């Protein structure tokens, strides 16, 4: 047995979460992943600090009722806007990793597809604005304004190129520049006592500025958009593989946001404001699995091509890390939920503490779900993503309808938890992916880490 193989065996057997994390990246060929992850984490920390400060100020300024209206509009727009990405992100990145020589056709086709889907989103939003009589005019106006942002998201095709080259620093710099400018404008709006509609407008302007900044970053990296070319063949190829993911994205948007829409319909905008305050404190941590998996995905694909043992080991290590981090976060937030809400939002939002202590546990399922999605993408089993997401959506809709009339806002938190658990762990229903279910369940037993440390300390 070679020295490298022995090292691999020792690495596979280690249960130390810190050592697992370091071992994933100890080889020279993973150096770019470390740097890329660093940029993504820096981006999210920056957004966490600045965004949390500004959003909490907005929530305090607007109060539960108006903050609920804004959250309702954002959720409604997110549901109809889920059509816009067309499930192309991971598919395009995968194809660019396989063959960067097709870049001009892949990116040009993606740009056209994303812009067309953005127009479709705007048509839906305009129809809702003109013909919906069950929602008040102010909320409908906010939905229309926010939906306009999906037109500019067509330029996310540039981001796909940077992802495929593990060069997310360009995306981070571009989008964070727009984010910082808009955050300053939001602060000015707060000081000037601006109306609710101003914050919806700024949300759309941020996307527009981010797209312009992405284009500048692409030019700086030595490329030009005018070399991109649309191709009907690549349209068929991309849409064929992305269709299940597109449907899954819509289902995700529904089961992630439908609770706030149902809450608004049944209990009013104040209930949505209380609920949204808790949800936003949990969702800010979702950058952890997203940033990590965006960086490691190209390396997972590469490992699958060259070394199946390394491929499966990296998947298990990914699950272990996701479980360890998410469970620790959930325990801490549950214990201090009231203190956290009072610190950030004040006594007006005290009811959010009960939601927070429940909703934070959805993070465990989300972390593992994001990780398992990388396996499904690498194996080209995207249809399973669709099926399990549809199951989660159905559970969330049904649970909200059943629980909200009976136990109020808390019912939405329980429904969200049930939906996330269903979506993530329903992977067991498919014979080809049951091994991944076993890996995820194994990762949940964090007492393995305790046993490891006890063993090491007694050695």
XYZ file of C-alpha atoms in Angstrom:
459
model
C 0.000 0.000 0.000
C 1.404 3.398 -0.982
C 1.952 6.265 1.421
C -0.808 8.253 -0.273
C -3.277 5.409 0.157
C -2.399 5.125 3.851
C -2.919 8.842 4.244
C -6.264 8.516 2.478
C -7.330 5.773 4.899
C -6.340 7.838 7.912
C -8.193 10.822 6.439
C -11.331 8.776 5.800
C -11.338 7.450 9.348
C -10.871 10.787 11.085
C -13.916 12.137 12.859
C -12.481 15.462 13.954
C -14.645 18.056 12.146
C -11.805 20.582 11.984
C -9.418 17.961 10.632
C -12.033 16.823 8.112
C -12.371 20.399 6.901
C -8.615 20.868 6.609
C -8.012 17.488 4.969
C -10.454 18.251 2.181
C -8.250 21.137 1.114
C -4.739 19.963 1.989
C -3.767 19.033 -1.586
C -2.295 21.618 -3.927
C -5.066 21.121 -6.485
C -7.574 22.400 -3.929
C -5.820 25.706 -3.269
C -8.144 27.551 -5.635
C -11.141 26.171 -3.747
C -9.817 27.572 -0.480
C -9.346 31.002 -2.027
C -12.713 30.891 -3.755
C -14.511 29.833 -0.585
C -12.720 32.615 1.257
C -14.095 35.193 -1.151
C -17.610 33.779 -0.891
C -17.492 33.651 2.896
C -16.092 37.197 3.004
C -18.971 38.269 0.766
C -21.579 36.676 3.000
C -20.043 37.990 6.212
C -20.015 41.474 4.729
C -23.655 41.106 3.716
C -24.479 39.563 7.081
C -23.085 42.484 9.043
C -24.269 45.321 6.803
C -27.517 43.674 5.725
C -28.512 42.663 9.232
C -27.956 46.192 10.514
C -29.947 47.796 7.683
C -32.755 45.213 7.587
C -33.255 45.319 11.348
C -33.435 49.104 11.143
C -36.016 48.814 8.359
C -38.063 46.338 10.404
C -38.001 48.620 13.457
C -38.804 51.672 11.299
C -41.727 50.095 9.468
C -43.188 48.133 12.382
C -44.746 44.645 12.119
C -47.672 45.719 9.892
C -45.760 47.559 7.134
C -42.783 45.241 7.413
C -45.286 42.441 6.885
C -46.566 44.096 3.695
C -43.015 44.386 2.341
C -42.232 40.780 3.293
C -45.471 39.583 1.699
C -44.594 41.386 -1.550
C -41.054 39.994 -1.533
C -42.360 36.465 -0.944
C -45.011 36.763 -3.652
C -42.454 38.130 -6.134
C -40.019 35.344 -5.191
C -42.626 32.715 -6.034
C -43.395 34.050 -9.508
C -39.743 34.998 -10.032
C -38.613 31.426 -9.385
C -39.275 30.829 -13.079
C -36.476 33.221 -14.096
C -33.330 31.117 -13.399
C -34.768 28.169 -15.397
C -32.588 25.856 -13.291
C -29.616 26.801 -15.468
C -27.021 27.810 -12.869
C -25.494 24.450 -11.926
C -26.095 23.001 -15.396
C -24.191 25.798 -17.144
C -21.360 25.627 -14.591
C -21.130 21.871 -15.103
C -20.966 22.218 -18.884
C -18.345 24.975 -18.673
C -16.199 22.785 -16.400
C -16.488 19.910 -18.870
C -15.551 21.991 -21.907
C -14.685 25.676 -21.574
C -14.201 25.841 -25.335
C -17.968 26.110 -25.751
C -18.060 29.190 -23.520
C -19.309 31.708 -26.095
C -22.260 29.545 -27.101
C -23.140 28.418 -23.578
C -23.059 31.917 -22.099
C -24.759 33.578 -25.072
C -27.563 31.047 -25.033
C -27.911 31.360 -21.255
C -28.176 35.162 -21.491
C -30.994 34.956 -24.042
C -32.852 32.293 -22.059
C -32.555 34.199 -18.772
C -33.673 37.501 -20.321
C -36.666 35.804 -21.969
C -37.701 34.216 -18.674
C -37.346 37.633 -16.986
C -39.786 39.120 -19.492
C -42.186 36.275 -18.746
C -41.968 37.035 -15.006
C -42.785 40.673 -15.701
C -45.813 39.667 -17.785
C -47.101 37.539 -14.909
C -46.524 40.353 -12.389
C -48.257 42.862 -14.670
C -51.249 40.546 -15.080
C -51.511 40.137 -11.322
C -51.309 43.918 -10.894
C -54.057 44.550 -13.447
C -56.510 41.789 -12.636
C -56.034 40.712 -8.994
C -58.766 42.126 -6.761
C -58.079 40.109 -3.602
C -54.863 41.999 -2.706
C -54.665 45.716 -1.915
C -53.203 48.117 -4.480
C -50.141 49.050 -2.441
C -49.008 45.432 -2.136
C -49.623 44.799 -5.838
C -47.484 47.825 -6.733
C -44.642 46.526 -4.569
C -44.863 43.102 -6.235
C -44.640 44.681 -9.693
C -41.620 46.821 -8.783
C -39.714 43.958 -7.149
C -40.440 41.604 -10.072
C -38.702 44.007 -12.485
C -35.392 42.957 -10.966
C -35.607 39.537 -12.627
C -34.994 41.143 -16.024
C -31.517 42.212 -14.947
C -30.661 38.822 -13.469
C -30.026 37.590 -17.015
C -26.452 38.813 -16.526
C -25.925 36.132 -13.887
C -24.595 34.176 -16.878
C -21.334 36.009 -16.165
C -21.366 34.667 -12.635
C -21.678 31.105 -13.997
C -18.424 31.615 -15.904
C -16.615 32.865 -12.810
C -17.967 29.898 -10.817
C -16.699 27.413 -13.394
C -13.231 28.964 -13.148
C -13.386 29.090 -9.328
C -12.946 32.874 -9.539
C -15.883 34.081 -7.492
C -13.911 37.086 -6.272
C -15.051 38.960 -9.388
C -18.705 38.267 -8.612
C -18.198 39.152 -4.961
C -16.573 42.493 -5.717
C -19.174 43.354 -8.361
C -22.296 42.495 -6.400
C -20.998 43.716 -3.057
C -20.275 47.107 -4.599
C -23.918 47.377 -5.644
C -25.048 46.054 -2.270
C -22.982 48.638 -0.383
C -24.283 51.540 -2.483
C -27.893 50.443 -2.010
C -27.363 49.913 1.720
C -26.194 53.517 2.008
C -29.254 54.658 0.065
C -31.500 52.633 2.383
C -29.932 54.344 5.396
C -30.565 57.722 3.756
C -34.165 56.657 3.085
C -34.600 55.671 6.730
C -33.211 58.981 7.976
C -35.436 60.852 5.524
C -38.541 58.916 6.669
C -39.096 57.531 3.160
C -42.315 55.666 2.320
C -42.552 51.890 2.043
C -42.358 51.908 -1.759
C -38.833 53.367 -1.646
C -37.439 50.129 -0.195
C -39.023 48.050 -2.970
C -37.504 50.348 -5.604
C -34.069 50.094 -4.001
C -34.294 46.276 -4.013
C -34.730 46.332 -7.793
C -32.043 48.975 -8.348
C -29.563 46.806 -6.423
C -30.017 43.968 -8.932
C -29.594 46.396 -11.823
C -26.373 47.860 -10.391
C -25.071 44.368 -9.642
C -25.577 43.357 -13.272
C -23.683 46.400 -14.518
C -20.856 45.656 -12.078
C -20.704 42.019 -13.272
C -20.323 43.209 -16.855
C -17.471 45.537 -15.801
C -15.770 42.666 -13.930
C -16.049 40.424 -16.997
C -14.443 43.121 -19.140
C -11.702 43.574 -16.537
C -10.956 39.845 -16.709
C -10.272 40.254 -20.426
C -13.524 39.131 -22.025
C -16.307 40.800 -23.992
C -20.024 40.081 -24.138
C -20.224 40.766 -27.858
C -18.412 37.490 -28.556
C -21.295 35.540 -27.019
C -23.515 33.705 -29.482
C -26.987 32.270 -29.192
C -27.382 28.700 -30.419
C -30.603 26.709 -30.771
C -28.808 23.406 -30.215
C -27.472 24.535 -26.845
C -30.926 25.830 -25.959
C -32.276 22.295 -26.303
C -29.314 20.766 -24.457
C -29.467 23.167 -21.515
C -33.251 23.156 -21.128
C -33.423 19.375 -21.332
C -31.138 18.971 -18.314
C -32.339 22.053 -16.458
C -36.085 21.470 -16.770
C -36.359 19.301 -13.623
C -34.264 21.860 -11.745
C -36.440 24.707 -13.010
C -39.569 22.987 -11.700
C -37.691 22.250 -8.480
C -36.748 25.934 -8.152
C -40.389 26.925 -8.447
C -41.333 24.308 -5.876
C -38.554 25.551 -3.569
C -39.800 29.118 -3.881
C -43.315 27.971 -3.058
C -42.421 25.965 0.019
C -39.908 28.590 1.193
C -42.297 31.542 0.752
C -45.851 30.220 0.622
C -46.065 30.282 4.413
C -45.822 34.090 4.403
C -48.412 34.364 1.635
C -50.835 32.071 3.496
C -50.141 33.899 6.770
C -50.944 37.225 5.142
C -54.164 35.863 3.690
C -55.346 34.282 6.953
C -53.914 36.432 9.757
C -52.941 39.759 8.144
C -49.730 41.696 7.534
C -48.707 42.016 11.201
C -48.474 38.227 11.489
C -46.284 38.161 8.370
C -44.024 40.813 9.911
C -43.610 38.839 13.143
C -42.907 35.628 11.243
C -40.563 37.233 8.688
C -38.408 38.761 11.416
C -37.554 35.277 12.709
C -37.147 33.748 9.257
C -34.632 36.381 8.165
C -32.427 35.748 11.188
C -32.244 32.070 10.217
C -31.821 32.491 6.474
C -28.795 34.740 6.826
C -26.841 31.629 7.823
C -27.748 29.771 4.639
C -24.668 31.316 3.013
C -22.544 28.682 4.751
C -23.641 25.599 2.765
C -24.187 27.603 -0.405
C -20.744 29.231 -0.399
C -18.986 26.006 0.503
C -20.713 23.837 -2.101
C -20.388 26.428 -4.898
C -16.633 26.269 -4.432
C -16.281 22.528 -3.985
C -18.682 21.465 -6.766
C -16.079 21.624 -9.576
C -13.746 19.499 -7.422
C -16.493 16.951 -6.708
C -17.057 16.622 -10.458
C -13.317 16.251 -10.994
C -13.007 13.589 -8.260
C -15.837 11.600 -9.802
C -13.946 11.436 -13.087
C -10.609 10.381 -11.576
C -11.038 8.738 -8.174
C -14.356 7.287 -6.964
C -12.961 6.576 -3.498
C -12.018 10.234 -3.078
C -15.376 11.248 -4.565
C -17.404 9.343 -1.949
C -15.100 10.391 0.873
C -15.520 14.057 0.011
C -19.288 13.653 -0.035
C -19.321 12.103 3.455
C -17.002 14.798 4.768
C -19.256 17.437 3.253
C -22.288 15.981 5.049
C -20.356 15.747 8.332
C -19.355 19.388 8.194
C -22.859 20.557 7.269
C -24.480 18.630 10.132
C -21.940 19.692 12.723
C -22.238 23.414 11.940
C -26.040 23.490 11.543
C -26.796 21.553 14.734
C -24.513 23.741 16.838
C -26.171 26.861 15.391
C -29.647 25.485 16.037
C -28.904 24.628 19.668
C -27.412 28.039 20.399
C -30.209 30.019 18.749
C -32.919 27.934 20.442
C -31.475 28.582 23.891
C -31.168 32.346 23.374
C -34.104 32.990 21.016
C -35.818 35.622 23.209
C -32.622 37.508 23.882
C -31.787 37.507 20.167
C -35.182 38.921 19.157
C -35.146 41.613 21.851
C -31.613 42.606 20.882
C -32.339 42.990 17.179
C -36.021 43.884 16.854
C -37.238 45.042 20.241
C -40.295 44.168 22.293
C -42.747 44.738 19.386
C -41.435 41.556 17.818
C -41.191 39.399 20.960
C -43.558 36.798 19.467
C -40.889 36.137 16.845
C -38.821 34.335 19.503
C -41.155 31.336 19.477
C -40.937 31.135 15.694
C -37.164 31.504 15.783
C -36.669 28.594 18.195
C -38.596 26.309 15.826
C -37.570 27.643 12.428
C -33.849 27.556 13.186
C -33.959 23.737 13.047
C -34.890 23.876 9.382
C -31.265 24.863 8.889
C -30.113 21.298 9.573
C -32.226 19.996 6.700
C -31.255 22.911 4.471
C -27.518 22.407 5.036
C -27.763 18.702 4.215
C -30.139 19.341 1.322
C -27.710 21.737 -0.331
C -24.886 19.227 0.102
C -26.887 16.316 -1.327
C -27.860 18.454 -4.305
C -24.205 18.450 -5.330
C -24.290 14.662 -5.498
C -27.460 14.706 -7.594
C -25.906 17.264 -9.925
C -22.655 15.327 -10.278
C -24.614 12.146 -11.050
C -26.995 13.990 -13.395
C -29.994 12.834 -11.353
C -31.691 16.199 -11.384
C -35.148 14.654 -11.655
C -34.796 13.441 -8.063
C -34.268 17.043 -6.960
C -37.605 17.801 -8.560
C -39.475 14.943 -6.898
C -38.204 15.567 -3.394
C -38.783 19.299 -3.683
C -42.357 18.726 -4.848
C -42.906 16.525 -1.814
C -41.596 19.256 0.462
C -43.797 21.837 -1.221
C -46.918 19.713 -0.806
C -46.158 19.117 2.861
C -45.598 22.835 3.493
C -48.776 23.973 1.767
C -50.906 21.314 3.470
C -49.335 21.829 6.901
C -49.770 25.614 6.726
C -53.423 25.318 5.747
C -54.053 22.836 8.558
C -51.916 24.340 11.341
C -52.311 28.130 10.966
C -56.063 28.212 11.745
C -55.440 25.980 14.772
C -52.244 27.321 16.392
C -51.574 30.591 14.537
C -48.127 31.816 13.556
C -46.330 28.923 15.273
C -48.089 26.604 12.822
C -46.092 28.149 9.978
C -42.811 27.463 11.761
C -43.740 23.820 12.314
C -44.932 23.503 8.712
C -41.627 24.897 7.410
C -39.658 22.411 9.524
C -41.738 19.460 8.332
C -41.370 20.578 4.720
C -37.588 20.931 4.872
C -37.157 17.550 6.547
C -39.380 15.928 3.935
C -37.572 17.551 1.012
C -34.106 16.572 2.248
C -34.641 13.062 3.578
C -37.151 11.827 0.987
C -34.027 10.905 -0.961
C -34.452 7.510 0.721
C -37.438 6.822 -1.548
C -35.148 6.401 -4.561
C -33.018 3.214 -4.679
C -30.160 4.914 -6.526
C -29.696 7.524 -3.784
C -30.281 5.567 -0.586
C -26.549 5.523 0.045
C -26.702 9.317 0.359
C -29.504 9.026 2.902
C -27.270 6.737 4.957
C -24.427 9.253 4.727
C -26.676 12.095 5.891
C -28.078 10.089 8.810
C -24.545 9.083 9.806
C -23.488 12.732 9.789
C -26.277 13.673 12.228
C -24.761 11.650 15.045
C -22.501 14.415 16.252
C -21.793 12.438 19.421
C -19.244 10.659 17.193
C -17.141 13.788 17.504
C -17.467 13.659 21.287
C -16.308 10.014 21.293
C -13.403 10.955 19.061
C -12.212 13.722 21.366
C -12.618 11.526 24.470
C -10.597 8.790 22.798
C -7.847 11.216 21.834
C -7.731 12.785 25.310
C -7.455 9.375 27.006
C -4.839 8.076 24.588
